[in-house]
Coordinates of C-alpha atoms in Angstrom, one line a residue:
X22 CA 11.0 1.3 -0.8
X23 CA 9.5 -0.5 -3.8
X24 CA 8.0 2.3 -6.0
X25 CA 5.9 1.4 -9.1
X26 CA 8.5 0.6 -11.7
X27 CA 6.3 2.1 -14.4
X28 CA 6.1 5.5 -12.7
X29 CA 8.2 8.1 -14.4
X30 CA 11.2 9.0 -12.2
X31 CA 10.2 12.7 -12.2
X32 CA 6.8 11.8 -10.6
X33 CA 8.5 10.1 -7.6
X34 CA 9.6 12.3 -4.6
X35 CA 12.6 11.3 -2.5
X36 CA 11.3 9.0 0.2
X37 CA 12.9 11.1 3.0
X38 CA 10.4 13.8 1.9
X39 CA 7.5 11.9 3.5
X40 CA 8.4 13.2 7.0
X41 CA 8.7 16.8 5.8
X42 CA 5.4 16.7 4.0
X43 CA 3.2 14.8 6.5
X44 CA 2.9 17.9 8.7
X45 CA 1.5 19.9 5.8
X46 CA -0.9 17.3 4.5
X47 CA -4.5 18.5 4.3
X48 CA -5.6 14.9 4.4
X49 CA -4.5 11.9 6.3
X50 CA -6.1 8.4 5.7
X51 CA -5.7 5.3 7.8
X52 CA -5.3 2.6 5.2
X53 CA -4.4 -0.3 7.3
X54 CA -4.1 -1.4 11.0
X55 CA -3.6 -4.6 12.9
X56 CA -1.6 -6.5 15.4
X57 CA 1.5 -8.7 14.6
X58 CA 3.8 -10.6 16.9
X59 CA 5.8 -7.3 17.2
X60 CA 2.7 -5.3 18.4
X61 CA 0.1 -2.9 17.0
X62 CA 0.7 -1.3 13.6
X63 CA -0.9 1.2 11.3
X64 CA -0.3 2.5 7.8
X65 CA -1.4 5.9 6.6
X66 CA -1.7 7.8 3.3
X67 CA -1.0 11.6 3.3
X68 CA -2.5 13.5 0.4
X69 CA -1.8 17.2 -0.3
X70 CA -1.0 19.6 -3.1
X71 CA 2.6 18.4 -3.1
X72 CA 1.5 14.7 -3.8
X73 CA 0.8 11.5 -2.0
X74 CA 3.0 9.9 0.7
X75 CA 2.5 6.5 2.4
X76 CA 4.2 5.7 5.7
X77 CA 4.0 2.9 8.2
X78 CA 5.7 0.2 10.1
X79 CA 9.1 -1.1 9.3
X80 CA 10.3 2.2 7.9
X81 CA 8.5 1.7 4.6
X82 CA 7.4 5.0 2.9
X83 CA 7.1 6.4 -0.5
X84 CA 6.0 9.7 -2.0
X85 CA 4.8 10.6 -5.4
X86 CA 4.1 14.0 -7.1
X87 CA 0.5 13.4 -7.7
X88 CA -2.6 13.6 -5.6
X89 CA -4.1 10.6 -7.4
X90 CA -1.8 7.6 -6.9
X91 CA -3.8 5.7 -9.5
X92 CA -2.5 8.1 -12.2
X93 CA 1.2 7.1 -11.7
X94 CA 1.1 4.4 -14.3
X95 CA -1.1 1.9 -15.9
X96 CA -1.6 0.1 -12.6
X97 CA -4.0 -2.4 -14.0
X98 CA -6.1 -4.0 -11.3
X99 CA -3.5 -4.0 -8.5
X100 CA 0.1 -3.1 -8.0
X101 CA 2.4 -3.0 -4.9
X102 CA 3.6 0.6 -4.3
X103 CA 5.7 0.1 -1.1
X104 CA 7.0 -2.7 1.1
X105 CA 8.9 -3.0 4.3
X106 CA 9.5 -5.4 7.1
X107 CA 9.8 -5.1 10.9
X108 CA 12.0 -6.9 13.4
X109 CA 9.5 -9.8 14.0
X110 CA 9.6 -10.8 10.3
X111 CA 6.3 -9.3 9.2
X112 CA 6.2 -7.8 5.8
X113 CA 3.9 -4.8 5.0
X114 CA 3.0 -4.5 1.4
X115 CA 0.8 -1.6 0.3
X116 CA -1.1 -2.5 -2.8
X117 CA -2.9 0.2 -4.9
X118 CA -6.1 -1.3 -6.3
X119 CA -8.4 -0.2 -9.2
X120 CA -12.1 0.4 -8.7
X121 CA -12.8 -3.1 -10.3
X122 CA -11.2 -4.8 -7.2
X123 CA -13.7 -5.8 -4.6
X124 CA -11.3 -7.5 -2.2
X125 CA -7.8 -8.9 -1.8
X126 CA -7.4 -12.4 -0.4
X127 CA -4.1 -13.1 1.4
X128 CA -2.9 -16.7 1.8
X129 CA -0.1 -17.1 4.4
X130 CA 2.7 -19.6 4.2
X131 CA 0.8 -21.7 6.9
X132 CA -2.2 -21.9 4.6
X133 CA -4.4 -19.6 6.6
X134 CA -6.3 -16.9 4.7
X135 CA -7.6 -13.4 5.3
X136 CA -9.7 -11.1 3.1
X137 CA -8.9 -7.3 2.9
X138 CA -11.3 -4.6 1.7
X139 CA -9.8 -1.7 -0.2
X140 CA -9.7 1.6 1.6
X141 CA -10.2 4.8 -0.3
X142 CA -7.6 7.6 0.1
X143 CA -7.4 10.7 -1.9
X144 CA -8.8 9.3 -5.1
X145 CA -6.9 6.0 -4.9
X146 CA -7.7 2.7 -3.1
X147 CA -5.3 0.6 -1.1
X148 CA -5.0 -2.7 0.8
X149 CA -2.1 -3.3 3.2
X150 CA -0.9 -6.9 3.3
X151 CA 0.8 -7.5 6.7
X152 CA 2.1 -11.1 6.6
X153 CA 5.2 -13.2 6.8
X154 CA 7.5 -13.8 3.9
X155 CA 6.2 -16.4 1.5
X156 CA 2.6 -15.2 1.6
X157 CA 0.6 -14.5 -1.6
X158 CA -2.1 -12.1 -2.3
X159 CA -4.8 -12.2 -5.1
X160 CA -7.2 -9.2 -6.1
X161 CA -10.7 -10.3 -7.0
X162 CA -13.7 -8.6 -8.6
X163 CA -17.2 -8.6 -6.9
X164 CA -18.0 -11.5 -9.2
X165 CA -15.1 -13.5 -7.9
X166 CA -12.8 -13.1 -11.0
X167 CA -9.1 -13.1 -10.3
X168 CA -7.8 -9.7 -11.4
X169 CA -4.1 -9.6 -10.2
X170 CA -1.8 -11.3 -7.9
X171 CA 1.5 -11.0 -6.1
X172 CA 3.7 -12.1 -3.3
X173 CA 5.2 -11.0 -0.1
X174 CA 9.0 -10.7 -0.6

């Protein structure tokens, strides 16, 4: 689990709480889905009065004691909130993005690119980067300005 390092420790729930809370979540959002060499995958955000949890492939999950993930810290334009990998070497990086982000471009190690559109979930917006190690992502505005960037571990 890679939680936002700027989030106060008291605002983060124990990651094992995700399973406990998902059954009580009044809202579940599909924030990413696709196919990797290991098969089909999906990533969900669960939002309830207890907070926000994200869970998906590779055992990656995280929970925060807020219903608006964007309020965890000064996220800026985009910030990774969880990451995990599965047995086929695919990394799943969930990136929280600000309203100013129009899309996230992912460049894989082989040079191929994909474009992700942010998905709203409980007042926050996410992109799920599913890519091999060594890939890079860049968040862009509608006008094409580079707002933030990061890598896949």
